[in-house]
Coordinates of C-alpha atoms in Angstrom, one line a residue:
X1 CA 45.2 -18.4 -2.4
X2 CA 44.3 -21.8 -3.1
X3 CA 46.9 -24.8 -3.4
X4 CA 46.4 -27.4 -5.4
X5 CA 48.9 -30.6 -5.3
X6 CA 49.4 -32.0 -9.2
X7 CA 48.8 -35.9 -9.1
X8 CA 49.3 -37.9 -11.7
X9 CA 48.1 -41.2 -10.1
X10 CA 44.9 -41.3 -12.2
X11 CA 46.9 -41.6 -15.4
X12 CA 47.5 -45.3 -14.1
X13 CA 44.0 -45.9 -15.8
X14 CA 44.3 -47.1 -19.3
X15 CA 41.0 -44.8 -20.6
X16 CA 43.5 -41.7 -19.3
X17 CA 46.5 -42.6 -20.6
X18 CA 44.9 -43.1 -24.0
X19 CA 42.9 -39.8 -23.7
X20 CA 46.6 -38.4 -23.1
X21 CA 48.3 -40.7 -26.1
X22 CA 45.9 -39.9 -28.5
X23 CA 46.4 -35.8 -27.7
X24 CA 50.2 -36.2 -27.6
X25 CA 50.1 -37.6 -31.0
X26 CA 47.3 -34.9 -32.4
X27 CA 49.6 -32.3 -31.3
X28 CA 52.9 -33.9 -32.9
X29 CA 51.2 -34.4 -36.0
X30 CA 49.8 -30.3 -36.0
X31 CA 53.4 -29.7 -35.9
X32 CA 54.4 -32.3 -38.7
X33 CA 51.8 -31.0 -41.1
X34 CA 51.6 -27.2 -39.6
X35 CA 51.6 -26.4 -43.2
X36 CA 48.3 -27.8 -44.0
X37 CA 46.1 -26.7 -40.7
X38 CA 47.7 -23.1 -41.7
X39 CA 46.4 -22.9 -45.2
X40 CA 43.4 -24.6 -44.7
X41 CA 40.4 -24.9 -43.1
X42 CA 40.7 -26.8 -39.5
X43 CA 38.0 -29.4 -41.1
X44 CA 40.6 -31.0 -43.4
X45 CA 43.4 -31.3 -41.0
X46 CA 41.1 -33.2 -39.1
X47 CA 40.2 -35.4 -42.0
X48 CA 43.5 -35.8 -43.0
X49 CA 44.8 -37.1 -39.8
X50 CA 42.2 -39.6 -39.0
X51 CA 43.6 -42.4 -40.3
X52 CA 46.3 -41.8 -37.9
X53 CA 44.3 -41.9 -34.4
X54 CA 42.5 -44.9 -35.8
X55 CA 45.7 -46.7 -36.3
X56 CA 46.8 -45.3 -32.8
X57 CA 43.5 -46.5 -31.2
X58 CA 43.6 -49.6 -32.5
X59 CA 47.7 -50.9 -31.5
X60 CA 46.6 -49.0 -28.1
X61 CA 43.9 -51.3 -28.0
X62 CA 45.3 -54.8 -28.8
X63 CA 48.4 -54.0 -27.5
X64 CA 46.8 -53.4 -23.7
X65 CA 44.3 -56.0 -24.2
X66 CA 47.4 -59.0 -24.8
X67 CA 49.3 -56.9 -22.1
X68 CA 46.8 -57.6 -19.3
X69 CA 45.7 -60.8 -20.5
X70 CA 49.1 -61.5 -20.2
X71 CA 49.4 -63.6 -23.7
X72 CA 53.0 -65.1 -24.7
X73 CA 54.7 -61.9 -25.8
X74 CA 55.3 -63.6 -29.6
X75 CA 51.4 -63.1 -29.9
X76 CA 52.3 -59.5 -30.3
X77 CA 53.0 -60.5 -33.6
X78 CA 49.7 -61.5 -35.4
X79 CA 47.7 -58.0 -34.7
X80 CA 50.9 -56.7 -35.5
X81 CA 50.8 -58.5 -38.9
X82 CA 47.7 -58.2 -39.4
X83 CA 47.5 -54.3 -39.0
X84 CA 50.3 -54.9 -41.3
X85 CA 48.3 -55.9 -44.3
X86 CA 44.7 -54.6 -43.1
X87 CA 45.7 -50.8 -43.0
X88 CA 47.3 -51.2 -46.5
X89 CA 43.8 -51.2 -48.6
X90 CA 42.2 -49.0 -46.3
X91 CA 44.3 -46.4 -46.2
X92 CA 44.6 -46.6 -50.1
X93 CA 40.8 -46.4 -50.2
X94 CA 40.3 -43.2 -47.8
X95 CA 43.1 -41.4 -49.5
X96 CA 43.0 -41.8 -53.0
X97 CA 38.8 -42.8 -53.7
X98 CA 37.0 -41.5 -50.9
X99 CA 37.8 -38.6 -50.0
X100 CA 38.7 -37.3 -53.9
X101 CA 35.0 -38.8 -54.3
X102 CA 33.8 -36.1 -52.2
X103 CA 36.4 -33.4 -53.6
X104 CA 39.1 -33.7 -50.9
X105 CA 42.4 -34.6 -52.8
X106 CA 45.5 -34.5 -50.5
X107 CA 47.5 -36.5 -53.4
X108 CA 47.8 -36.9 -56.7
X109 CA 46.1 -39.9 -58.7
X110 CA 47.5 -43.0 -57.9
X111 CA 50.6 -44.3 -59.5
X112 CA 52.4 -47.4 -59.9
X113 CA 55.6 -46.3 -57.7
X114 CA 53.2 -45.3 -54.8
X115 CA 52.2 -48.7 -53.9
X116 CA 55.9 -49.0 -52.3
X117 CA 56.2 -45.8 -50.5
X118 CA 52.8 -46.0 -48.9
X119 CA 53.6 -49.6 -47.8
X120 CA 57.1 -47.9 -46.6
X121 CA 55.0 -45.3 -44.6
X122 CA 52.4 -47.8 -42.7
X123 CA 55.7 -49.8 -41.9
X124 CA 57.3 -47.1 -40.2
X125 CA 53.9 -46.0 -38.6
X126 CA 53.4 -49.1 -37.0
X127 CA 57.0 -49.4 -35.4
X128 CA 56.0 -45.9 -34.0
X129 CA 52.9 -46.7 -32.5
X130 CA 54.0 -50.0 -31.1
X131 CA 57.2 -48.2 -29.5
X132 CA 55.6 -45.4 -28.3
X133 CA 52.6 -47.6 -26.4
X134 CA 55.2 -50.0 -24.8
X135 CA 57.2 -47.1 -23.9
X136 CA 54.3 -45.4 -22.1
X137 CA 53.8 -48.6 -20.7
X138 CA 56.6 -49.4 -19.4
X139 CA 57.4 -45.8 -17.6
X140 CA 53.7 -45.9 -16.1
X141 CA 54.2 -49.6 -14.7
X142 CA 57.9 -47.9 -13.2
X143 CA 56.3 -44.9 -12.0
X144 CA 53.1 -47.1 -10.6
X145 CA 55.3 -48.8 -8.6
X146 CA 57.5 -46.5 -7.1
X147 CA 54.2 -44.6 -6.0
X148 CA 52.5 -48.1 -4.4
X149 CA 56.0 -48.7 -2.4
X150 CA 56.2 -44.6 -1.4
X151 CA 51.9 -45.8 -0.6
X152 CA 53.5 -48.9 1.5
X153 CA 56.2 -47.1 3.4
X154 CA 53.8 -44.3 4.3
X155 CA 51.4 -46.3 5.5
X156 CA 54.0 -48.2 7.7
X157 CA 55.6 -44.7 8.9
X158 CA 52.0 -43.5 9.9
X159 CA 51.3 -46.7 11.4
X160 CA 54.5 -46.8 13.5
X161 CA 53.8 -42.6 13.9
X162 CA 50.7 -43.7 15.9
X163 CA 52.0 -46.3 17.9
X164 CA 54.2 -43.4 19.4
X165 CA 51.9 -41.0 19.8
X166 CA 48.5 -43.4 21.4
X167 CA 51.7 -44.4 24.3
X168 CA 52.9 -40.5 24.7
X169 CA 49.1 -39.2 24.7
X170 CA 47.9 -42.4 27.1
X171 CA 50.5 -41.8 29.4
X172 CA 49.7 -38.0 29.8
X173 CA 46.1 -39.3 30.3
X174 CA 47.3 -41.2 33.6
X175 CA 49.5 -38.6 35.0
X176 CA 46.3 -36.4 34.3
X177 CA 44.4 -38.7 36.6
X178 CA 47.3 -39.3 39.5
X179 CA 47.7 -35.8 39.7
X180 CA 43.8 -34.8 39.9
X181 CA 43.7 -33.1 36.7
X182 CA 40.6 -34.8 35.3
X183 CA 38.1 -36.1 37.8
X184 CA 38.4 -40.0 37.6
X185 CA 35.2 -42.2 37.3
X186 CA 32.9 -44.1 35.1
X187 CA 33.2 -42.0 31.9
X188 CA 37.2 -41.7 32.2
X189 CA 37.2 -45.3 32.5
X190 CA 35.7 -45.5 29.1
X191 CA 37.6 -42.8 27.5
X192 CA 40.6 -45.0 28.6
X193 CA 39.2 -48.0 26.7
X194 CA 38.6 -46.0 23.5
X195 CA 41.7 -45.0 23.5
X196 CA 43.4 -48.7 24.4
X197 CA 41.3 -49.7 21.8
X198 CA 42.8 -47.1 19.0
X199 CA 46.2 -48.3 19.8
X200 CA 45.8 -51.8 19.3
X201 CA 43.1 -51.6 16.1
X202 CA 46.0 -49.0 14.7
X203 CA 43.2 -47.0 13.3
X204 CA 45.5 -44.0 12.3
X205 CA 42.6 -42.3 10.9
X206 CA 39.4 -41.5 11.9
X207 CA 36.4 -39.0 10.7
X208 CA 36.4 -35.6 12.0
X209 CA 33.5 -36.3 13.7
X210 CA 34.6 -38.7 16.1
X211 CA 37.5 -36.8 17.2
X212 CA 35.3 -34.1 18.0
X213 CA 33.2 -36.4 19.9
X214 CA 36.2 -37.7 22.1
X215 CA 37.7 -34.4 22.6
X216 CA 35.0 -32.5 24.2
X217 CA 34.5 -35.7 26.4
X218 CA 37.9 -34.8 27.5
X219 CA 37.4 -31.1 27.9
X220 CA 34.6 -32.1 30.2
X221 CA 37.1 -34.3 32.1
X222 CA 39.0 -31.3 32.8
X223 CA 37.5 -29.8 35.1
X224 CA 40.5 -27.9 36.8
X225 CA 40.5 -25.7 33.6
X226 CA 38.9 -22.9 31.8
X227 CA 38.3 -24.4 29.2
X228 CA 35.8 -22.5 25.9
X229 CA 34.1 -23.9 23.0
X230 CA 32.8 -21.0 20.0
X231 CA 31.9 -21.7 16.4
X232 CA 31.1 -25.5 16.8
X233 CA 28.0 -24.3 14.4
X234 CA 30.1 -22.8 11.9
X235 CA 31.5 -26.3 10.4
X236 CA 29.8 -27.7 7.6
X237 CA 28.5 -30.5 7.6
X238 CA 30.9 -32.3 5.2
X239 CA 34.0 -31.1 7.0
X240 CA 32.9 -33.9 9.5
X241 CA 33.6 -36.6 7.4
X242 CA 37.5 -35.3 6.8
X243 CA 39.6 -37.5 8.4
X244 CA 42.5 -36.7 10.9
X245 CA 45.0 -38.6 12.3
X246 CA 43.7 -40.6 15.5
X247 CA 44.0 -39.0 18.9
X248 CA 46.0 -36.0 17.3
X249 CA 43.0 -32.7 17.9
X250 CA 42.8 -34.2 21.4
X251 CA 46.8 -33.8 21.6
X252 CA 46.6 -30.4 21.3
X253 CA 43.8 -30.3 23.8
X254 CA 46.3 -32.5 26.1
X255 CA 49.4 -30.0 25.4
X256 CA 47.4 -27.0 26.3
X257 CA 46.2 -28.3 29.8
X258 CA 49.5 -29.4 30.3
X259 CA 51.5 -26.5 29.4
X260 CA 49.1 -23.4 30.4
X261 CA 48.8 -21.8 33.8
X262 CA 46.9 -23.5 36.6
X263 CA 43.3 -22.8 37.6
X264 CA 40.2 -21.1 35.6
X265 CA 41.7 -17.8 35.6
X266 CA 42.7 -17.6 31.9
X267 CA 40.7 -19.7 29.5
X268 CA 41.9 -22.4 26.8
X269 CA 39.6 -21.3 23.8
X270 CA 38.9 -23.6 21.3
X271 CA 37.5 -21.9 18.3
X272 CA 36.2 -23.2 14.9
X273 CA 36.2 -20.3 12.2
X274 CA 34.4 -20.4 9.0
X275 CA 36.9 -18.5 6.4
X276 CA 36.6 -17.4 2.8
X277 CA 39.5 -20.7 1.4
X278 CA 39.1 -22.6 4.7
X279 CA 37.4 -23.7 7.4
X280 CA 39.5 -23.5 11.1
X281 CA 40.0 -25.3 13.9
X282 CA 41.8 -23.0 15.9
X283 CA 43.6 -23.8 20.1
X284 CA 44.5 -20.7 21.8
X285 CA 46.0 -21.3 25.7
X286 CA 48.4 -19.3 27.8
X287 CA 52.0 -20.5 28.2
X288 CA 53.0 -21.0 31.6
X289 CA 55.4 -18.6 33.0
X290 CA 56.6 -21.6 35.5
X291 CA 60.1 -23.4 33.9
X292 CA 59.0 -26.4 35.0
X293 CA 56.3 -26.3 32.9
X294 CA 58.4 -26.1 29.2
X295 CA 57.5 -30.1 27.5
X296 CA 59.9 -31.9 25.2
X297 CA 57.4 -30.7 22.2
X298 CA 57.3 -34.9 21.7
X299 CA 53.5 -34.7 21.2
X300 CA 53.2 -31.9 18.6
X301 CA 56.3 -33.6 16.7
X302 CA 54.1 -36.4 16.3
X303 CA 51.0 -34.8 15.4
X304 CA 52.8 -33.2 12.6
X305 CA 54.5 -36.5 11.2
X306 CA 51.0 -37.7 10.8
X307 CA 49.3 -34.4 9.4
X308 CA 52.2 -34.5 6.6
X309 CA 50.4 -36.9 4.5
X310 CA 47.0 -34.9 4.8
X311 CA 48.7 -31.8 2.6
X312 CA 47.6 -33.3 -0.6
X313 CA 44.0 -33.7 0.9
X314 CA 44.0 -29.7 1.7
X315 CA 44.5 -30.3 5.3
X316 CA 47.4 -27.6 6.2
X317 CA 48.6 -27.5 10.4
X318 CA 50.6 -24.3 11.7
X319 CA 51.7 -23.4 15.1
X320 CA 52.5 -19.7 16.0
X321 CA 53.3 -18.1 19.4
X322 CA 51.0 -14.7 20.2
X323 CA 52.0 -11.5 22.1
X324 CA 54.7 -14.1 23.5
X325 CA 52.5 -15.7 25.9
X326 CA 49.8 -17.6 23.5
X327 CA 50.4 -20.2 21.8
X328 CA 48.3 -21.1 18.9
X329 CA 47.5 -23.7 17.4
X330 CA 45.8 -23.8 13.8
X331 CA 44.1 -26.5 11.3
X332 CA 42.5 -25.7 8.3
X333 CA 40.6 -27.3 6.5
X334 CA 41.1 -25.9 2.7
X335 CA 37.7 -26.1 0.4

């Protein structure tokens, strides 16, 4: 089954939260006049409320338009106004002459004693409108800036996330070199540098792609390991351009060398899967039966603070222990 994260970060844009207005108030006013879309056709529950979205489109409009121009607040008052006296005569005109000109007659024929009550109802209209659109506004500005701060501190915590994990994973890179489990020359140097240069850029992100790239460079430095590669042709193409956290594929890669048995007898497999919801990158290795060789789990603990974020991108991690002597771990990428 599919999962699908409900964001409402797109209802910052003003075209949105009009789209979303201008339904709200369609709907209350089906269930103010339910009476006449029941008894009649749809057609003249639509012309009867028209006057009503107009008036809504219009205070959305100039209200927005002296909001982000940021006007003094008092010239709120002169569209108000001018509303005020405009909608008057029109409303009057599509009510009671054109639309009993073309046989539509919600009313009867104009009296004396109306004038008031109509004036009464544009009144109360417009304190509606112009209460509901600075009330919207106001929870959408609150809400808009509780997300960019939750943004800010993420970005900080993922930031900070990496910091550990480029020193825990560069470390493991040099006790892989002292203690001859990678053979050290030209090309190591240079896998250094990338790395170095991750850590102080703070590039917590990068394209799938180019962690791929780095990792088999380091399976290939391994080369007091078994290590297999299946299904590299089974990813499409735009899967590359996911990102990942930086350095956090080649983690695993790391934890698996680290923490499986010695020698070429049993394989790491590295395995890429192309499922029906998702497409998998999948680590398999052999734990090591030696004590010594349990970790502190400090790598995969940051690899998961950084893949927390990626949830509402479809990017889901697990880690699952096999026949209790695998461990397994998988990244899918949900479509």
């Amino acid at each position: 089954m599919k999962a699908f994260s409900f964001n409402l970060s797109f209802l910052n844009q003003l075209h949105y939260r009009f789209l979303l207005g201008i339904t709200a108030l369609a709907v209350l006013l089906g269930i103010l006049f339910k009476d006449l879309w029941l008894n009649h056709p749809l057609n003249i529950f639509i012309i009867y409320i028209i006057p009503y979205l107009f008036y809504f489109t219009v205070c959305f409009s100039t209200f927005h338009i002296i909001r982000t121009q940021r006007y003094l607040l008092w010239f709120v008052l002169v569209p108000g106004v001018a509303l005020l006296v405009l909608v008057y005569p029109i409303v009057k005109w599509y009510y009671y002459s054109f639309l009993t000109a073309h046989g539509v007659v919600f009313y009867s024929p104009w009296k004396d004693g109306d004038a008031q009550e109509l004036f009464i109802k544009i009144v109360r209209g417009l304190a509606f409108m112009w209460l509901f659109i600075s009330a919207e506004t106001f929870f959408w500005q609150k809400k808009n800036k509780k997300m960019k701060i939750s943004k800010l501190q993420l970005a900080v915590k993922d930031i900070s996330d990496h910091a550990l994990l480029s020193g825990h994973f560069l470390f493991k890179l040099y006790q892989f070199a002292v203690e001859g489990r990678i053979v050290f020359d030209i090309k190591v140097l240079d896998y250094f540098q990338y790395i170095i240069n991750k850590i102080a850029t703070r590039d917590t992100r990068v394209a799938l792609a180019e962690e791929w790239a780095y990792l088999k460079q380091l399976v290939d430095m391994c080369v007091h390991r078994a290590i297999e590669i299946k299904g590299e042709e089974l990813v499409p193409n735009y899967i590359w351009n996911r990102s990942v956290p930086t350095l956090s594929l080649m983690t695993w890669i790391e934890n698996a060398v680290s923490y499986s048995p010695i020698g070429k007898a049993i394989p790491i497999v590295i395995e890429w899967a192309d499922e029906n919801e998702a497409t998998v990158f999948r680590v398999r290795n052999r734990i090591a039966s030696d004590n010594e060789k349990k970790g502190t789990g400090r790598g995969l603990e940051l690899v998961n603070r950084l893949f927390e974020p990626l949830k509402e991108h479809r990017v889901n991690v697990a880690y699952r222990i096999e026949e209790q002597m695998y461990f397994v771990v998988e990244l899918k990428f949900l479509k």
